[in-house]
Amino acid sequence: MESPNNSLIPSFLYSSSSSPRSFLLDQVLSSSSNAAFASSNLEKSPAPARSSPATVLSRKNFLIASPTEPGKGIEMYSPAFYAACTFGGILSCGLTHMTVTPLDLVKCNMQIDPAKYKSISSGFGILLKEQGVKGFFRGWVPTLLGYSAQGACKFGFYEYFKKTYSDLAGPEYTAKYKTLIYLAGSASAEVIADIALCPFEAVKVRVQTQPGFARGMSDGFPKFVKSEGFGGLYKGLGPLWGRQIPYTMMKFASFETIVEMIYKYAIPAPKDQCSKGLQLGVSFAGGYVAGVFCAIVSHPADNLVSFLNNAKGATVGDAVKKIGVLGLFTRGLPLRIVMIGTLTGAQWGLYDAFKVFVGLPTTGGVAPAPAIAAVTDAKA
């Protein structure tokens, strides 16, 4: 079996067949070794000759980077790898959520006041009439800051927990129960991510659904704390976990599965033979489909979060009584499917684009890395 390092070596250095280039390389190595041996015999000093590693060539570790591979890269699962995934998460979540602020604004108001905001089109019309174009981006600062913090923890810790749980399970069980690894890793990451998001989400919802409460984060945060205390910032943490943990579990597990199926059934070539553009297209498509599932699974909790953060002193029981069980599942759902589908597709596209930019592979589409490494080591 070929070594994983072969991708960094021109084919003539590890080809089993003889070729003029491999014969010429052997001659160069042999002549260099013979010259070094003859020079040491002619040396009259009793002190042993010291050879510099930079000048003496060894067949065992003589590696040449292939022209088609980047000379620099980030080692998988190194601190630099997790840092890159964390920064990619900041870009993918912060920027995308900020971009869809107008949709989020209409969605939140439809959930809080359905009698006034009866549909998507009427919701946009009412906001435009009452608040003007600027009103569509009310709350964009807490949105950007909150979801950037959430994205950093979500993607960075997902990669960490996925690797950690894979190592604990071992290569055999990781390959057999890979979906459970994805679910456990994403759930663990989201618990941490929502703690970072919750204060910003509380301020965002209050700013977006109560005109006149505040202009944005700078005046909305101290006003919120003065009204409800610092504990009020985390009043919606339970419902937020109820919304985001199922959402993220579906987001990562379904994405990994969908992408693997696309490469297996829809694309004739293996992933490593596809262009980077095609791989990023697969990431967006897989992310969009995963986003539709995410919206459906997490929508009841999303209605609860909006209701609790809008009404001071409200409880989950109050929300269920006012909205109704059916309303929790259906109110604002079509708009959220469009928003979350587009959002999730764009997030995976941006995240994998950043990974490609720094020299890392895109997410999904191959067997779990620990299993591959174990099989390679066993057969080496």
Short mmCIF file of C-alpha atoms in Angstrom, two decimals:
data_model
loop_
_atom_site.label_atom_id
_atom_site.label_comp_id
_atom_site.label_asym_id
_atom_site.label_seq_id
_atom_site.Cartn_x
_atom_site.Cartn_y
_atom_site.Cartn_z
CA MET A 1 0.00 0.00 0.00
CA GLU A 2 1.25 3.42 -0.90
CA SER A 3 2.25 5.76 1.89
CA PRO A 4 0.10 8.82 2.52
CA ASN A 5 3.20 10.90 1.87
CA ASN A 6 3.14 9.82 -1.76
CA SER A 7 0.87 12.72 -2.61
CA LEU A 8 3.79 15.04 -1.82
CA ILE A 9 6.30 13.10 -3.94
CA PRO A 10 6.58 13.01 -7.73
CA SER A 11 5.52 9.64 -9.10
CA PHE A 12 9.02 8.75 -10.33
CA LEU A 13 10.32 8.72 -6.73
CA TYR A 14 8.00 5.96 -5.57
CA SER A 15 7.00 4.18 -8.77
CA SER A 16 7.66 0.45 -8.71
CA SER A 17 8.64 0.40 -12.36
CA SER A 18 11.98 1.58 -13.60
CA SER A 19 12.18 4.72 -15.62
CA PRO A 20 15.03 6.86 -17.00
CA ARG A 21 14.26 9.52 -14.39
CA SER A 22 14.36 7.09 -11.46
CA PHE A 23 17.59 5.52 -12.80
CA LEU A 24 19.14 8.98 -13.12
CA LEU A 25 18.11 9.85 -9.57
CA ASP A 26 19.67 6.62 -8.26
CA GLN A 27 22.89 7.49 -10.05
CA VAL A 28 22.93 10.93 -8.45
CA LEU A 29 22.35 9.48 -4.99
CA SER A 30 24.96 6.76 -5.50
CA SER A 31 27.57 9.17 -6.75
CA SER A 32 26.91 11.51 -3.83
CA SER A 33 27.29 8.65 -1.35
CA ASN A 34 30.46 7.36 -3.01
CA ALA A 35 31.97 10.83 -3.06
CA ALA A 36 31.26 11.27 0.63
CA PHE A 37 32.80 7.83 1.38
CA ALA A 38 35.95 8.56 -0.64
CA SER A 39 36.35 11.94 0.98
CA SER A 40 36.21 10.39 4.44
CA ASN A 41 38.92 7.86 3.54
CA LEU A 42 41.24 10.60 2.33
CA GLU A 43 40.75 12.58 5.52
CA LYS A 44 43.97 12.27 7.57
CA SER A 45 42.70 13.88 10.73
CA PRO A 46 41.66 11.35 13.43
CA ALA A 47 38.61 13.44 14.27
CA PRO A 48 35.47 12.06 12.63
CA ALA A 49 34.16 14.12 9.77
CA ARG A 50 30.89 15.90 10.54
CA SER A 51 28.29 15.89 7.79
CA SER A 52 25.60 18.51 7.60
CA PRO A 53 22.06 17.16 7.22
CA ALA A 54 21.46 19.84 4.65
CA THR A 55 24.27 18.59 2.40
CA VAL A 56 24.22 14.82 2.84
CA LEU A 57 21.38 13.09 1.00
CA SER A 58 19.68 10.00 2.28
CA ARG A 59 17.51 7.74 0.19
CA LYS A 60 15.28 7.02 3.16
CA ASN A 61 14.15 10.59 3.74
CA PHE A 62 14.84 12.18 0.39
CA LEU A 63 11.47 13.84 -0.30
CA ILE A 64 10.66 16.38 -2.97
CA ALA A 65 7.42 18.33 -2.87
CA SER A 66 5.33 17.73 -5.97
CA PRO A 67 4.84 20.83 -8.15
CA THR A 68 1.07 20.25 -7.94
CA GLU A 69 1.04 20.34 -4.14
CA PRO A 70 1.57 23.49 -2.02
CA GLY A 71 4.93 23.67 -0.35
CA LYS A 72 3.34 24.91 2.86
CA GLY A 73 0.31 23.59 4.67
CA ILE A 74 -1.36 23.07 8.02
CA GLU A 75 -0.96 19.73 9.72
CA MET A 76 -4.29 18.05 10.42
CA TYR A 77 -5.44 18.21 14.06
CA SER A 78 -2.58 20.48 15.07
CA PRO A 79 -3.18 23.70 17.06
CA ALA A 80 -2.92 25.62 13.79
CA PHE A 81 -5.63 23.36 12.30
CA TYR A 82 -8.07 24.07 15.12
CA ALA A 83 -7.24 27.79 14.98
CA ALA A 84 -8.01 27.82 11.25
CA CYS A 85 -11.33 26.02 11.82
CA THR A 86 -12.21 28.48 14.56
CA PHE A 87 -11.52 31.48 12.34
CA GLY A 88 -13.39 29.86 9.48
CA GLY A 89 -16.37 29.47 11.81
CA ILE A 90 -16.25 33.16 12.68
CA LEU A 91 -16.40 34.11 9.02
CA SER A 92 -19.05 31.59 8.04
CA CYS A 93 -21.52 32.26 10.88
CA GLY A 94 -20.94 35.94 11.63
CA LEU A 95 -21.10 37.21 8.06
CA THR A 96 -24.01 35.03 6.92
CA HIS A 97 -26.25 35.80 9.88
CA MET A 98 -25.54 39.50 9.53
CA THR A 99 -26.44 39.34 5.82
CA VAL A 100 -29.87 37.81 6.48
CA THR A 101 -30.74 40.29 9.24
CA PRO A 102 -33.79 41.60 7.28
CA LEU A 103 -35.22 38.07 7.01
CA ASP A 104 -34.52 37.42 10.66
CA LEU A 105 -36.18 40.68 11.61
CA VAL A 106 -39.40 39.82 9.75
CA LYS A 107 -39.34 36.26 11.15
CA CYS A 108 -39.01 37.43 14.76
CA ASN A 109 -41.85 39.92 14.38
CA MET A 110 -44.09 37.30 12.75
CA GLN A 111 -43.46 35.06 15.77
CA ILE A 112 -44.13 37.80 18.33
CA ASP A 113 -47.06 39.61 16.66
CA PRO A 114 -48.69 37.36 14.02
CA ALA A 115 -51.85 39.50 13.98
CA LYS A 116 -49.86 42.42 12.61
CA TYR A 117 -47.22 40.57 10.60
CA LYS A 118 -49.43 38.05 8.79
CA SER A 119 -47.07 37.06 5.97
CA ILE A 120 -43.55 37.54 4.69
CA SER A 121 -44.51 40.13 2.08
CA SER A 122 -46.76 42.11 4.42
CA GLY A 123 -44.08 41.95 7.11
CA PHE A 124 -41.52 43.59 4.82
CA GLY A 125 -44.09 46.17 3.76
CA ILE A 126 -44.98 47.11 7.33
CA LEU A 127 -41.34 47.44 8.38
CA LEU A 128 -40.54 49.55 5.33
CA LYS A 129 -43.49 51.84 5.98
CA GLU A 130 -42.87 52.26 9.71
CA GLN A 131 -39.07 52.23 9.94
CA GLY A 132 -37.70 52.80 6.45
CA VAL A 133 -34.88 50.92 4.75
CA LYS A 134 -32.57 51.34 7.76
CA GLY A 135 -35.06 49.45 9.87
CA PHE A 136 -34.33 46.24 7.99
CA PHE A 137 -30.87 46.06 9.57
CA ARG A 138 -31.83 46.92 13.11
CA GLY A 139 -29.89 44.65 15.46
CA TRP A 140 -27.13 43.78 13.00
CA VAL A 141 -24.32 44.48 15.51
CA PRO A 142 -25.45 41.98 18.18
CA THR A 143 -26.16 39.57 15.33
CA LEU A 144 -22.62 39.89 13.96
CA LEU A 145 -20.91 39.69 17.35
CA GLY A 146 -23.09 36.93 18.75
CA TYR A 147 -22.98 34.60 15.79
CA SER A 148 -19.27 35.20 15.24
CA ALA A 149 -18.67 33.99 18.80
CA GLN A 150 -21.03 31.10 18.27
CA GLY A 151 -19.42 30.13 14.95
CA ALA A 152 -15.95 30.14 16.46
CA CYS A 153 -17.01 27.68 19.16
CA LYS A 154 -19.34 25.66 16.92
CA PHE A 155 -16.85 24.80 14.18
CA GLY A 156 -13.66 24.85 16.23
CA PHE A 157 -14.98 22.60 19.00
CA TYR A 158 -16.79 20.34 16.52
CA GLU A 159 -13.51 19.46 14.83
CA TYR A 160 -11.91 18.96 18.25
CA PHE A 161 -14.68 16.77 19.68
CA LYS A 162 -15.03 14.77 16.46
CA LYS A 163 -11.33 13.88 16.60
CA THR A 164 -11.43 13.23 20.36
CA TYR A 165 -14.47 10.93 20.20
CA SER A 166 -13.03 9.14 17.17
CA ASP A 167 -9.82 8.44 19.09
CA LEU A 168 -11.81 7.18 22.08
CA ALA A 169 -13.95 4.90 19.92
CA GLY A 170 -11.05 3.50 17.90
CA PRO A 171 -10.86 3.14 14.11
CA GLU A 172 -13.24 0.18 13.82
CA TYR A 173 -16.10 1.71 15.81
CA THR A 174 -15.49 5.17 14.34
CA ALA A 175 -16.04 3.83 10.84
CA LYS A 176 -19.05 1.79 11.96
CA TYR A 177 -20.75 4.47 14.05
CA LYS A 178 -19.48 7.61 12.33
CA THR A 179 -22.91 9.28 12.40
CA LEU A 180 -22.99 8.96 16.19
CA ILE A 181 -19.53 10.57 16.29
CA TYR A 182 -20.87 13.49 14.23
CA LEU A 183 -23.92 13.85 16.48
CA ALA A 184 -21.95 13.71 19.73
CA GLY A 185 -19.24 16.07 18.50
CA SER A 186 -21.68 18.68 17.22
CA ALA A 187 -23.87 18.53 20.35
CA SER A 188 -20.85 19.00 22.63
CA ALA A 189 -19.64 21.95 20.58
CA GLU A 190 -23.04 23.63 20.53
CA VAL A 191 -23.40 23.53 24.32
CA ILE A 192 -20.33 25.78 24.52
CA ALA A 193 -21.26 27.88 21.49
CA ASP A 194 -24.68 28.84 22.87
CA ILE A 195 -23.19 30.11 26.12
CA ALA A 196 -21.23 32.56 23.98
CA LEU A 197 -24.26 33.46 21.85
CA CYS A 198 -27.01 33.81 24.46
CA PRO A 199 -26.36 37.39 25.75
CA PHE A 200 -26.15 38.78 22.23
CA GLU A 201 -29.27 36.90 21.15
CA ALA A 202 -31.26 38.35 24.06
CA VAL A 203 -30.32 41.91 23.13
CA LYS A 204 -30.88 41.27 19.41
CA VAL A 205 -34.42 40.00 19.85
CA ARG A 206 -35.36 42.86 22.18
CA VAL A 207 -33.98 45.47 19.77
CA GLN A 208 -35.68 43.90 16.75
CA THR A 209 -39.13 43.32 18.25
CA GLN A 210 -39.56 46.39 20.45
CA PRO A 211 -39.15 49.58 18.39
CA GLY A 212 -37.78 52.37 20.51
CA PHE A 213 -36.11 50.04 23.03
CA ALA A 214 -32.64 50.76 21.68
CA ARG A 215 -30.78 51.51 18.46
CA GLY A 216 -28.41 48.57 18.73
CA MET A 217 -25.85 46.80 20.89
CA SER A 218 -24.11 49.80 22.43
CA ASP A 219 -27.22 51.21 24.09
CA GLY A 220 -29.32 48.03 24.09
CA PHE A 221 -26.94 45.94 26.21
CA PRO A 222 -26.72 48.30 29.23
CA LYS A 223 -30.44 49.01 29.01
CA PHE A 224 -31.23 45.29 29.02
CA VAL A 225 -28.94 44.65 32.00
CA LYS A 226 -30.43 47.57 33.92
CA SER A 227 -33.93 46.22 33.31
CA GLU A 228 -33.39 42.50 33.98
CA GLY A 229 -29.89 42.14 35.39
CA PHE A 230 -27.05 40.04 34.00
CA GLY A 231 -29.04 36.90 34.75
CA GLY A 232 -31.68 38.07 32.30
CA LEU A 233 -29.16 37.75 29.48
CA TYR A 234 -29.23 33.99 30.01
CA LYS A 235 -32.98 33.65 30.60
CA GLY A 236 -33.35 32.10 27.18
CA LEU A 237 -30.36 29.73 27.43
CA GLY A 238 -32.51 26.64 28.00
CA PRO A 239 -34.75 27.24 24.98
CA LEU A 240 -31.67 28.33 23.02
CA TRP A 241 -30.05 24.95 23.74
CA GLY A 242 -33.36 23.36 22.79
CA ARG A 243 -33.24 25.15 19.47
CA GLN A 244 -29.56 25.10 18.63
CA ILE A 245 -28.41 21.66 19.82
CA PRO A 246 -30.88 19.70 17.64
CA TYR A 247 -30.23 22.21 14.86
CA THR A 248 -26.46 21.75 15.02
CA MET A 249 -26.66 17.98 15.37
CA MET A 250 -28.78 17.88 12.23
CA LYS A 251 -26.56 20.46 10.53
CA PHE A 252 -23.32 18.54 10.92
CA ALA A 253 -24.49 14.92 10.81
CA SER A 254 -26.78 15.38 7.80
CA PHE A 255 -24.18 17.50 6.00
CA GLU A 256 -21.47 14.86 6.44
CA THR A 257 -23.87 12.14 5.27
CA ILE A 258 -25.26 14.10 2.30
CA VAL A 259 -21.81 15.10 1.07
CA GLU A 260 -20.59 11.51 1.33
CA MET A 261 -23.62 10.34 -0.68
CA ILE A 262 -23.06 13.02 -3.34
CA TYR A 263 -19.49 11.90 -3.89
CA LYS A 264 -20.52 8.24 -3.80
CA TYR A 265 -23.55 8.30 -6.10
CA ALA A 266 -23.70 11.60 -8.02
CA ILE A 267 -20.06 12.31 -8.92
CA PRO A 268 -18.15 9.64 -10.85
CA ALA A 269 -14.69 10.74 -9.75
CA PRO A 270 -13.25 10.39 -6.23
CA LYS A 271 -13.23 13.54 -4.13
CA ASP A 272 -9.45 14.02 -4.35
CA GLN A 273 -9.71 14.05 -8.15
CA CYS A 274 -12.42 16.74 -8.22
CA SER A 275 -11.58 20.39 -8.68
CA LYS A 276 -11.73 22.69 -5.68
CA GLY A 277 -14.60 24.57 -7.30
CA LEU A 278 -16.64 21.39 -7.61
CA GLN A 279 -15.86 20.43 -4.02
CA LEU A 280 -17.06 23.82 -2.78
CA GLY A 281 -20.22 23.44 -4.87
CA VAL A 282 -20.86 20.11 -3.17
CA SER A 283 -20.33 21.79 0.22
CA PHE A 284 -22.94 24.45 -0.58
CA ALA A 285 -25.47 21.94 -1.93
CA GLY A 286 -25.03 19.62 1.02
CA GLY A 287 -25.29 22.55 3.41
CA TYR A 288 -28.51 23.83 1.85
CA VAL A 289 -30.28 20.47 2.08
CA ALA A 290 -29.03 20.03 5.63
CA GLY A 291 -30.34 23.51 6.46
CA VAL A 292 -33.90 22.58 5.47
CA PHE A 293 -33.84 19.68 7.94
CA CYS A 294 -32.30 21.95 10.58
CA ALA A 295 -35.09 24.52 10.27
CA ILE A 296 -37.84 21.95 10.74
CA VAL A 297 -36.22 20.25 13.74
CA SER A 298 -35.38 23.42 15.65
CA HIS A 299 -38.35 25.64 14.82
CA PRO A 300 -40.50 25.10 17.97
CA ALA A 301 -37.61 26.14 20.21
CA ASP A 302 -36.93 29.13 17.95
CA ASN A 303 -40.46 30.38 18.62
CA LEU A 304 -39.88 29.94 22.36
CA VAL A 305 -36.62 31.91 22.26
CA SER A 306 -38.26 34.81 20.43
CA PHE A 307 -41.21 34.88 22.84
CA LEU A 308 -39.15 34.68 26.06
CA ASN A 309 -36.63 37.33 24.99
CA ASN A 310 -39.41 39.71 23.95
CA ALA A 311 -41.65 39.48 27.04
CA LYS A 312 -40.24 40.40 30.45
CA GLY A 313 -40.83 37.70 33.04
CA ALA A 314 -42.42 35.29 30.55
CA THR A 315 -42.12 31.52 31.00
CA VAL A 316 -42.20 28.55 28.65
CA GLY A 317 -45.72 27.78 29.87
CA ASP A 318 -46.84 31.29 28.93
CA ALA A 319 -45.41 30.82 25.45
CA VAL A 320 -47.15 27.48 24.88
CA LYS A 321 -50.43 28.90 26.18
CA LYS A 322 -50.34 31.95 23.93
CA ILE A 323 -48.80 30.48 20.77
CA GLY A 324 -50.24 26.95 21.02
CA VAL A 325 -48.49 23.66 20.30
CA LEU A 326 -49.30 23.77 16.59
CA GLY A 327 -48.18 27.38 16.40
CA LEU A 328 -44.80 26.46 17.88
CA PHE A 329 -44.20 24.13 14.92
CA THR A 330 -45.70 26.21 12.13
CA ARG A 331 -45.58 29.95 12.91
CA GLY A 332 -42.95 31.52 10.66
CA LEU A 333 -41.71 28.13 9.40
CA PRO A 334 -41.73 28.78 5.60
CA LEU A 335 -39.61 31.90 5.97
CA ARG A 336 -37.26 30.11 8.37
CA ILE A 337 -36.80 27.21 5.92
CA VAL A 338 -35.76 29.66 3.19
CA MET A 339 -33.54 31.60 5.58
CA ILE A 340 -31.86 28.63 7.29
CA GLY A 341 -31.43 26.65 4.07
CA THR A 342 -29.64 29.53 2.38
CA LEU A 343 -27.78 30.38 5.57
CA THR A 344 -26.49 26.86 6.18
CA GLY A 345 -25.47 26.36 2.57
CA ALA A 346 -23.57 29.64 2.59
CA GLN A 347 -21.94 28.79 5.93
CA TRP A 348 -20.57 25.48 4.71
CA GLY A 349 -19.47 27.10 1.46
CA LEU A 350 -17.58 29.89 3.26
CA TYR A 351 -16.15 27.55 5.89
CA ASP A 352 -14.76 25.11 3.34
CA ALA A 353 -13.58 27.96 1.09
CA PHE A 354 -11.49 29.29 3.96
CA LYS A 355 -10.13 25.80 4.66
CA VAL A 356 -9.11 25.46 1.02
CA PHE A 357 -7.53 28.93 1.15
CA VAL A 358 -5.24 27.89 4.02
CA GLY A 359 -4.39 24.53 2.44
CA LEU A 360 -6.85 22.23 4.24
CA PRO A 361 -9.27 19.77 2.59
CA THR A 362 -12.98 20.45 2.43
CA THR A 363 -15.26 18.81 5.00
CA GLY A 364 -16.80 15.38 4.47
CA GLY A 365 -16.89 12.98 1.57
CA VAL A 366 -14.33 10.45 2.80
CA ALA A 367 -14.07 7.84 5.53
CA PRO A 368 -13.15 9.13 9.00
CA ALA A 369 -9.51 10.16 9.14
CA PRO A 370 -8.57 8.07 12.22
CA ALA A 371 -9.83 4.93 10.53
CA ILE A 372 -7.82 5.63 7.40
CA ALA A 373 -4.69 6.26 9.43
CA ALA A 374 -5.12 3.05 11.40
CA VAL A 375 -5.60 0.93 8.31
CA THR A 376 -2.58 2.53 6.68
CA ASP A 377 -0.39 1.88 9.70
CA ALA A 378 -1.58 -1.72 9.95
CA LYS A 379 -0.71 -2.48 6.35
CA ALA A 380 2.54 -0.54 6.24
#
